[in-house]
């Protein structure tokens, strides 16, 4: 199957001479959820900013759908790749949630009915019926974030990029993000997540790309990446607590990485008669 | 944080900000005392060694380009159209004639801009904003005023950074920033509305942060960066004073017999600005062209 986003040997050098990403190769297929991990300054954001053309590769090539990002306008690419910024305050400016949702579609010069249907779809997806006339700045931060996401989704891009969606969110907000990502996937979108939230990745149990010092050092399923001690240490990452805990239990199924509490409980139920043996780490 | 300050190790950098502020005042005064294009040109050239000494030649040349735009405009437009001119110097196509008096007027104006600009750039590039604030406080400027000045310096790069993010964020919402002129004017709203809100939020936060660190406490304050006037400053000040005296002497007693300004000087300085301006345009066009090929945004 042809990948939807294809990154080929891409490097990006900022005008100040800093090389933010070096020789990256990455294919993202339809229906995938990809988490991009790495410490601050490792090049995660630079990489994803290439997807909607905010940055153009200084070397290499990126194709989104059939479009070469070098040759297309950001406004056109943005209809395929929605980018939700970390701080919703950078995006929202209209006096009501409804206008905010319609803004992207209006920029694409859609017809009134078309805008109406798309906005309605976003309202249904995000359950925003009661907040349509609120001013986005009167909402709390997680609601505002949701409005920002909904306003991107209203354009119904194929790919949705979430830049640190759980940062600064309370537990409820984080759970909602998880729910939304799963929903996007069900709706047939590709989701690209930049995050430091290992718990979120554990729950999503998705493909994980690890960046370190401008380079891609791992690209595999979360369970594989999280169990690779070398890579985790190199990138300065720590797997979710439950995975660390599971790694200490020596008589656990060695072949499997446990990413969620539920998976451990399941194992415990299945191995009731055995004692849990805690070792010094595997 | 401080976009214009260039941390370098030089004599000019080690001068007290107060000396440098007096230097700017001195240059402004001189540019008015030396009311003659030739003398101003000499003065402008004389300032350049200071720029070299401060080791900021390249950034200086970059920032002075904008002032050169003014100079080109003033010298060309005034030289041709200013009604005070009567004596023709030379004619370009279409009967447009540069006249002596108007060229003198235009040259004085544009050299003055360049001279004052040079001093200002030199001051800003070699003085850490915090040093300037603490120097002002030593001059009995109220602490809060000094801080207002300081925070203005510091907030500009912050706003610039935020503006870039806002623009990217709006582009991510399918806003076409490269549309027609009307479209671009319309785009100002989605650009500036979030920018204003964010800036106000930041300023509001800043006021809290300041209060948490006892900003409004009464009484004397000390500064982390202390400035002191030393022998170097005195030498510099003395030099300036001597120069000022010389200028006044020149102005009062020598102006009658001194005729440095000639047609040739005026014409050459006009051509000089044109040539430099031409280079700037060529550089700009080449950059645009490269941008198109390289696909940089």
XYZ file of C-alpha atoms in Angstrom:
579
model
C 0.000 0.000 0.000
C 1.204 3.472 -0.881
C 1.999 5.518 2.202
C -0.088 8.691 2.644
C 2.795 10.704 4.019
C 6.187 9.822 2.680
C 9.278 11.498 4.086
C 12.394 10.811 2.042
C 15.883 11.720 3.272
C 14.632 14.966 4.703
C 16.940 17.399 6.459
C 16.081 20.851 7.664
C 18.537 23.588 8.446
C 17.190 26.759 10.007
C 18.409 30.107 8.668
C 20.541 30.499 11.809
C 22.519 27.420 10.779
C 21.053 24.910 13.231
C 20.248 21.570 11.664
C 17.024 20.556 13.352
C 16.437 17.262 11.556
C 18.906 15.102 9.720
C 18.183 12.616 6.977
C 14.776 11.444 8.145
C 12.898 8.659 6.392
C 9.347 7.970 7.451
C 6.257 6.473 5.840
C 2.853 6.954 7.363
C -0.034 4.896 6.032
C -3.771 5.411 6.100
C -5.450 4.781 9.436
C -2.250 4.872 11.457
C -1.697 6.571 14.785
C 1.923 7.642 15.135
C 3.409 9.045 18.310
C 6.590 11.066 18.007
C 8.728 10.990 21.124
C 11.941 12.654 22.119
C 13.431 15.159 24.466
C 13.028 18.898 23.959
C 14.952 20.151 20.958
C 15.238 16.716 19.379
C 13.450 17.875 16.229
C 9.938 16.494 16.741
C 8.126 19.741 16.039
C 10.389 20.591 13.121
C 9.585 17.246 11.558
C 5.809 17.559 11.805
C 5.834 21.172 10.649
C 6.996 19.773 7.332
C 3.770 17.790 6.934
C 1.616 20.850 6.256
C 4.340 22.879 4.625
C 5.003 25.316 7.466
C 8.596 24.339 6.919
C 10.041 23.192 3.634
C 12.809 20.598 3.611
C 16.232 22.004 2.820
C 17.142 18.531 1.581
C 14.991 15.578 0.587
C 11.329 15.423 -0.260
C 7.973 14.986 1.416
C 4.828 13.800 -0.301
C 1.426 14.137 1.315
C -1.259 12.312 -0.637
C -0.033 13.074 -4.110
C 1.292 16.538 -3.291
C 4.921 17.490 -2.949
C 5.024 19.858 0.010
C 7.746 21.950 -1.600
C 5.487 22.937 -4.447
C 2.199 23.476 -2.636
C 0.858 26.367 -0.613
C 0.457 25.929 3.113
C -3.211 26.848 2.866
C -3.809 24.001 0.432
C -1.774 21.471 2.383
C -3.592 22.508 5.540
C -6.830 21.166 4.104
C -5.175 17.726 4.094
C -3.037 18.019 7.201
C -4.633 19.689 10.212
C -2.181 20.965 12.790
C -3.401 21.634 16.317
C -0.945 23.928 18.068
C 0.017 23.376 21.668
C -1.444 26.642 22.878
C -5.005 27.188 21.642
C -4.599 30.917 22.291
C -2.461 31.112 19.195
C -5.318 29.889 17.047
C -8.573 31.171 18.493
C -9.627 34.765 17.974
C -13.279 34.834 16.954
C -16.025 35.806 19.390
C -17.942 32.534 19.318
C -17.176 28.849 19.159
C -19.356 28.401 16.091
C -17.525 31.097 14.101
C -14.269 29.582 15.236
C -15.314 26.199 13.826
C -16.356 27.693 10.496
C -13.185 29.754 10.063
C -11.025 27.168 8.308
C -13.799 26.219 5.876
C -14.381 29.887 5.079
C -10.701 30.271 4.275
C -11.087 27.425 1.796
C -14.007 29.340 0.235
C -16.515 26.510 0.645
C -20.215 27.073 0.006
C -22.525 28.021 2.887
C -24.224 24.606 2.984
C -20.916 22.819 2.834
C -19.626 24.847 5.763
C -22.848 24.184 7.677
C -22.586 20.405 7.247
C -18.920 20.284 8.178
C -19.359 22.482 11.233
C -22.334 20.385 12.294
C -20.219 17.254 11.970
C -17.505 18.765 14.145
C -20.105 19.858 16.688
C -21.464 16.299 16.844
C -18.021 14.742 17.119
C -16.886 17.013 19.903
C -20.300 17.353 21.585
C -20.115 21.141 21.532
C -23.879 21.783 21.136
C -24.178 23.735 24.382
C -21.155 25.920 23.872
C -21.740 27.200 20.361
C -22.332 30.821 21.346
C -19.698 30.976 24.073
C -16.621 33.065 23.598
C -13.662 30.657 23.371
C -11.738 32.820 25.823
C -14.412 32.245 28.490
C -13.875 28.485 28.344
C -11.388 26.662 30.521
C -8.126 25.527 29.019
C -9.122 21.966 28.156
C -12.384 23.118 26.616
C -10.495 25.732 24.638
C -8.108 23.069 23.424
C -11.059 20.991 22.345
C -12.474 23.945 20.410
C -9.106 24.408 18.710
C -9.098 20.724 17.749
C -12.702 20.900 16.568
C -11.924 23.933 14.431
C -9.171 21.988 12.723
C -11.350 18.909 12.360
C -14.153 20.949 10.779
C -12.015 21.208 7.647
C -11.857 17.377 7.855
C -8.198 16.925 7.012
C -6.948 13.436 6.283
C -4.107 13.817 8.767
C -4.391 15.443 12.149
C -1.256 16.532 13.985
C -1.564 17.112 17.717
C 1.278 19.040 19.320
C 1.524 17.992 22.977
C -2.227 17.572 23.427
C -2.071 16.571 27.089
C 0.354 19.194 28.372
C -1.287 21.262 31.070
C -4.445 19.165 31.055
C -6.059 17.670 34.117
C -6.817 13.963 34.321
C -10.226 14.452 32.738
C -8.695 16.448 29.917
C -6.077 13.758 29.284
C -8.735 11.078 29.182
C -10.706 13.156 26.730
C -7.642 13.487 24.477
C -7.266 9.716 24.508
C -10.915 9.328 23.602
C -10.615 11.869 20.805
C -7.536 10.234 19.289
C -9.336 6.904 19.200
C -12.335 8.611 17.646
C -10.198 10.264 14.961
C -8.774 6.873 14.133
C -12.245 5.327 13.888
C -13.278 8.159 11.560
C -10.436 7.131 9.256
C -7.948 9.882 10.019
C -4.219 9.521 10.386
C -3.192 10.881 13.779
C 0.313 12.162 14.457
C 1.006 12.957 18.095
C 3.921 14.857 19.531
C 4.003 14.126 23.214
C 5.970 13.544 26.375
C 3.052 11.671 27.854
C 4.227 8.049 28.013
C 1.032 7.000 29.706
C -0.963 8.259 26.712
C 1.185 6.260 24.300
C 0.895 3.186 26.507
C -2.867 3.472 26.444
C -2.962 4.056 22.698
C -0.548 1.213 22.116
C 0.450 2.742 18.799
C 3.399 3.088 16.452
C 6.135 5.152 18.071
C 8.894 7.155 16.442
C 11.736 8.248 18.702
C 13.792 11.296 17.819
C 17.119 12.114 19.378
C 19.493 14.913 18.434
C 17.819 15.600 15.091
C 17.791 11.954 14.079
C 15.231 9.188 14.079
C 16.568 6.460 16.321
C 13.578 4.155 16.557
C 10.370 3.490 14.691
C 8.292 0.592 15.903
C 5.329 -0.429 17.962
C 5.231 1.186 21.423
C 5.670 -2.162 23.154
C 8.859 -2.845 21.213
C 10.282 0.631 21.676
C 9.457 0.746 25.374
C 11.174 -2.551 26.014
C 14.372 -1.454 24.245
C 16.418 -0.177 27.136
C 19.215 1.158 24.937
C 16.976 3.389 22.868
C 14.999 4.620 25.832
C 18.143 5.608 27.646
C 19.723 7.203 24.592
C 16.677 9.393 24.044
C 16.368 10.161 27.757
C 12.925 8.585 28.004
C 11.222 6.547 30.654
C 8.507 4.029 29.852
C 5.174 4.343 31.684
C 5.333 3.367 35.350
C 3.290 0.271 34.780
C 5.790 -0.936 32.173
C 8.665 -0.288 34.571
C 6.752 -2.196 37.220
C 6.097 -5.089 34.877
C 9.761 -5.229 33.961
C 10.588 -5.870 37.630
C 8.387 -8.950 37.808
C 10.650 -11.715 36.653
C 8.171 -14.467 35.986
C 6.124 -12.342 33.618
C 5.738 -13.353 29.999
C 9.098 -12.110 28.799
C 8.100 -11.679 25.211
C 5.404 -9.177 26.013
C 5.669 -5.573 27.139
C 2.916 -4.497 29.441
C 1.780 -0.977 28.628
C -1.403 -0.614 30.649
C -2.679 -1.440 34.115
C -5.411 -3.561 32.554
C -2.919 -5.816 30.804
C -1.088 -6.476 34.092
C -4.320 -7.196 35.912
C -5.259 -9.620 33.177
C -1.955 -11.389 33.586
C -2.380 -11.517 37.350
C -5.853 -13.003 37.028
C -4.525 -15.659 34.669
C -1.642 -16.493 37.016
C -3.537 -16.424 40.311
C -1.925 -19.490 41.780
C 1.625 -18.274 41.109
C 3.364 -15.832 43.385
C 4.463 -12.584 41.850
C 8.223 -12.660 41.904
C 9.901 -9.307 41.982
C 13.446 -9.179 40.743
C 16.022 -6.439 40.360
C 14.875 -5.649 36.862
C 15.097 -7.347 33.580
C 16.281 37.662 24.526
C 17.867 40.963 23.553
C 17.717 41.015 19.847
C 20.009 43.942 19.145
C 22.631 43.654 21.852
C 25.800 41.963 20.603
C 27.823 40.603 23.486
C 31.436 41.229 22.457
C 34.599 42.070 24.275
C 35.606 45.540 23.181
C 36.532 48.965 24.489
C 33.169 50.388 23.487
C 31.350 47.575 25.284
C 33.239 48.225 28.470
C 32.279 51.896 28.567
C 29.663 52.923 31.086
C 26.174 53.174 29.540
C 26.009 56.749 30.798
C 29.072 57.660 28.776
C 27.511 56.078 25.749
C 24.240 57.913 26.305
C 26.199 61.173 26.476
C 27.961 60.079 23.333
C 24.622 59.770 21.528
C 23.638 63.233 22.768
C 27.020 64.531 21.598
C 26.562 63.033 18.145
C 23.066 64.476 17.819
C 24.331 67.907 18.865
C 27.293 67.671 16.502
C 25.126 66.698 13.580
C 23.251 69.958 14.070
C 26.322 72.069 14.708
C 28.094 70.747 11.618
C 25.484 72.054 9.249
C 27.464 71.253 6.148
C 27.419 68.099 4.000
C 31.191 67.808 3.722
C 31.783 68.091 7.457
C 28.983 65.686 8.198
C 30.414 63.195 5.773
C 33.776 63.517 7.506
C 32.022 63.024 10.828
C 30.214 59.929 9.540
C 33.479 58.446 8.322
C 35.094 59.359 11.638
C 32.437 57.367 13.494
C 33.193 54.212 11.566
C 36.405 53.354 13.462
C 34.278 53.222 16.602
C 32.037 50.645 14.930
C 35.123 48.641 14.007
C 36.410 48.973 17.550
C 33.092 47.694 18.894
C 33.387 44.653 16.574
C 29.881 45.073 15.252
C 30.660 45.968 11.633
C 28.476 43.334 10.007
C 25.321 43.791 12.107
C 25.856 47.548 11.855
C 25.916 47.442 8.073
C 22.784 45.313 8.058
C 20.825 47.666 10.277
C 22.093 50.824 8.601
C 20.658 49.615 5.293
C 17.209 50.741 6.352
C 18.470 54.239 7.053
C 20.191 54.256 3.697
C 16.781 53.763 2.094
C 15.721 57.065 3.667
C 18.923 58.718 2.517
C 18.421 57.621 -1.084
C 14.830 58.796 -1.070
C 15.600 62.166 0.504
C 18.618 62.885 -1.674
C 16.849 62.020 -4.898
C 13.441 63.559 -4.272
C 14.661 66.682 -2.489
C 17.546 67.151 -4.912
C 15.127 67.397 -7.799
C 11.958 68.854 -6.344
C 12.900 70.970 -3.344
C 11.894 74.561 -4.277
C 14.874 76.167 -2.531
C 17.174 75.016 -5.339
C 18.068 77.539 -8.055
C 21.524 76.636 -9.398
C 21.358 73.567 -11.633
C 24.136 71.027 -11.141
C 23.303 68.309 -13.633
C 20.341 67.005 -15.533
C 19.068 63.481 -15.837
C 16.597 62.390 -18.504
C 13.277 64.135 -18.919
C 14.402 67.560 -17.806
C 14.730 66.556 -14.150
C 17.514 68.733 -12.799
C 19.419 68.397 -9.547
C 19.994 71.829 -8.033
C 22.844 72.845 -5.778
C 20.902 74.328 -2.851
C 18.412 71.527 -2.672
C 21.187 68.960 -2.888
C 22.960 70.614 0.024
C 19.737 70.562 2.001
C 19.052 66.901 1.127
C 22.617 65.824 1.903
C 22.588 67.535 5.284
C 19.305 65.809 6.099
C 20.338 62.352 5.010
C 23.848 62.480 6.490
C 22.298 63.633 9.739
C 20.027 60.601 9.712
C 22.969 58.322 9.019
C 25.178 59.919 11.677
C 22.523 59.793 14.387
C 21.538 56.299 13.258
C 25.139 55.133 13.529
C 25.449 56.457 17.062
C 22.124 54.936 18.085
C 22.952 51.549 16.579
C 26.356 51.642 18.226
C 24.758 52.402 21.568
C 22.079 49.711 21.328
C 24.452 47.039 20.049
C 27.083 47.588 22.701
C 24.917 48.209 25.750
C 23.140 45.478 27.632
C 19.592 46.691 28.346
C 19.968 45.864 32.034
C 23.114 47.966 32.200
C 21.250 50.819 30.637
C 18.459 50.490 33.186
C 20.847 50.461 36.117
C 22.748 53.412 34.672
C 19.501 55.333 34.384
C 18.696 54.533 37.992
C 22.054 56.031 38.943
C 20.947 59.165 37.154
C 18.024 59.248 39.595
C 15.524 58.072 37.007
C 12.729 56.332 38.949
C 13.244 52.605 39.031
C 9.882 51.832 37.452
C 10.617 54.101 34.477
C 13.923 52.404 33.921
C 12.125 49.089 34.069
C 9.519 50.199 31.542
C 12.340 51.012 29.138
C 14.071 47.737 29.852
C 10.963 45.600 29.453
C 10.178 47.279 26.143
C 13.530 46.094 24.875
C 12.873 42.620 26.125
C 9.284 42.215 25.024
C 9.949 42.998 21.362
C 11.692 39.671 20.625
C 9.016 37.851 22.632
C 6.262 39.444 20.585
C 8.140 38.701 17.396
C 8.357 35.033 18.361
C 4.694 34.859 19.310
C 3.744 36.592 16.059
C 5.531 33.882 14.124
C 3.679 31.134 15.988
C 0.324 32.877 15.504
C 0.983 33.203 11.804
C 1.849 29.522 11.530
C -1.220 28.620 13.565
C -3.490 30.596 11.261
C -1.849 29.155 8.188
C -2.592 25.756 9.656
C -6.226 26.856 9.510
C -5.993 27.300 5.775
C -5.389 31.046 5.883
C -3.670 32.084 2.678
C -1.030 34.620 3.651
C 0.234 35.075 0.128
C -3.026 36.311 -1.389
C -3.937 39.672 -2.868
C -3.367 42.942 -1.060
C -6.980 43.121 0.156
C -6.704 39.563 1.405
C -3.526 40.448 3.266
C -5.169 43.424 4.940
C -8.038 41.169 5.971
C -5.497 38.722 7.405
C -4.377 41.310 9.932
C -7.334 40.453 12.154
C -6.527 36.752 12.624
C -2.893 37.750 13.091
C -3.242 40.565 15.553
C -6.252 39.508 17.600
C -4.478 36.466 19.119
C -1.214 38.379 19.314
C -2.774 41.193 21.347
C -4.550 38.795 23.649
C -1.391 36.771 24.217
C 0.699 39.890 24.789
C -1.781 41.209 27.330
C -1.803 37.845 29.064
C 1.989 37.854 29.168
C 2.184 41.392 30.506
C -0.412 40.548 33.113
C 1.609 37.513 34.156
C 4.754 39.602 34.198
C 3.176 42.025 36.645
C 2.333 39.142 38.976
C 5.821 37.722 38.661
C 7.308 41.126 39.456
C 5.133 41.510 42.521
C 6.131 38.045 43.697
C 9.696 39.304 43.630
C 8.938 42.476 45.589
C 9.147 44.893 42.698
C 7.115 47.644 44.344
C 9.077 47.552 47.572
C 10.025 51.049 48.736
C 13.580 52.114 49.305
C 16.866 51.693 47.539
C 17.582 48.756 45.273
C 20.805 47.144 44.271
C 21.517 45.805 40.834
C 23.094 42.564 39.748
C 24.910 44.334 36.962
C 26.768 47.274 38.443
C 28.076 49.989 36.191
C 30.974 52.231 37.093
C 32.541 55.233 35.440
C 36.279 54.638 35.139
C 39.301 56.289 33.605
C 38.336 55.023 30.159
C 35.019 56.831 30.435
C 36.723 60.039 31.514
C 39.076 59.839 28.557
C 36.192 59.284 26.227
C 34.181 62.131 27.735
C 37.160 64.466 27.544
C 37.654 63.515 23.923
C 34.037 64.281 23.162
C 34.265 67.613 24.949
C 37.387 68.547 23.009
C 35.717 67.599 19.770
C 32.648 69.629 20.654
C 34.780 72.681 21.393
C 36.551 72.228 18.058
C 33.222 71.971 16.251
C 31.939 75.142 17.831
C 35.171 76.934 16.959
C 34.875 75.675 13.403
C 31.310 76.818 13.194
C 31.903 80.262 14.681
C 35.192 81.325 13.172
C 36.058 79.183 10.182
C 32.789 78.693 8.308
C 33.348 81.784 6.159
C 36.698 80.715 4.803
C 35.994 76.977 4.680
C 34.280 75.848 1.505
C 34.491 72.091 1.426
C 31.156 71.449 -0.210
C 31.446 71.324 -3.972
C 29.264 70.143 -6.821
C 31.460 67.117 -7.246
C 31.127 66.064 -3.605
C 27.358 66.355 -3.733
C 27.121 64.493 -7.013
C 29.427 61.719 -5.895
C 27.604 61.219 -2.602
C 24.317 61.052 -4.510
C 25.754 58.503 -6.922
C 27.298 56.668 -3.994
C 23.945 56.181 -2.313
C 22.430 55.101 -5.615
C 25.102 52.513 -6.194
C 24.781 51.083 -2.694
C 21.021 51.093 -3.080
C 21.401 49.294 -6.404
C 23.485 46.603 -4.715
C 20.846 46.219 -2.038
C 18.133 45.732 -4.653
C 20.227 43.183 -6.561
C 20.892 41.286 -3.323
C 17.202 41.329 -2.481
C 16.188 40.073 -5.927
C 18.801 37.314 -5.868
C 17.565 36.232 -2.426
C 13.959 36.136 -3.639
C 15.034 34.138 -6.653
C 16.966 31.673 -4.521
C 13.956 31.411 -2.254
C 11.772 30.441 -5.234
C 14.228 27.763 -6.318
C 15.109 26.451 -2.891
C 11.434 26.556 -1.907
C 12.225 28.213 1.418
C 8.688 29.053 2.492
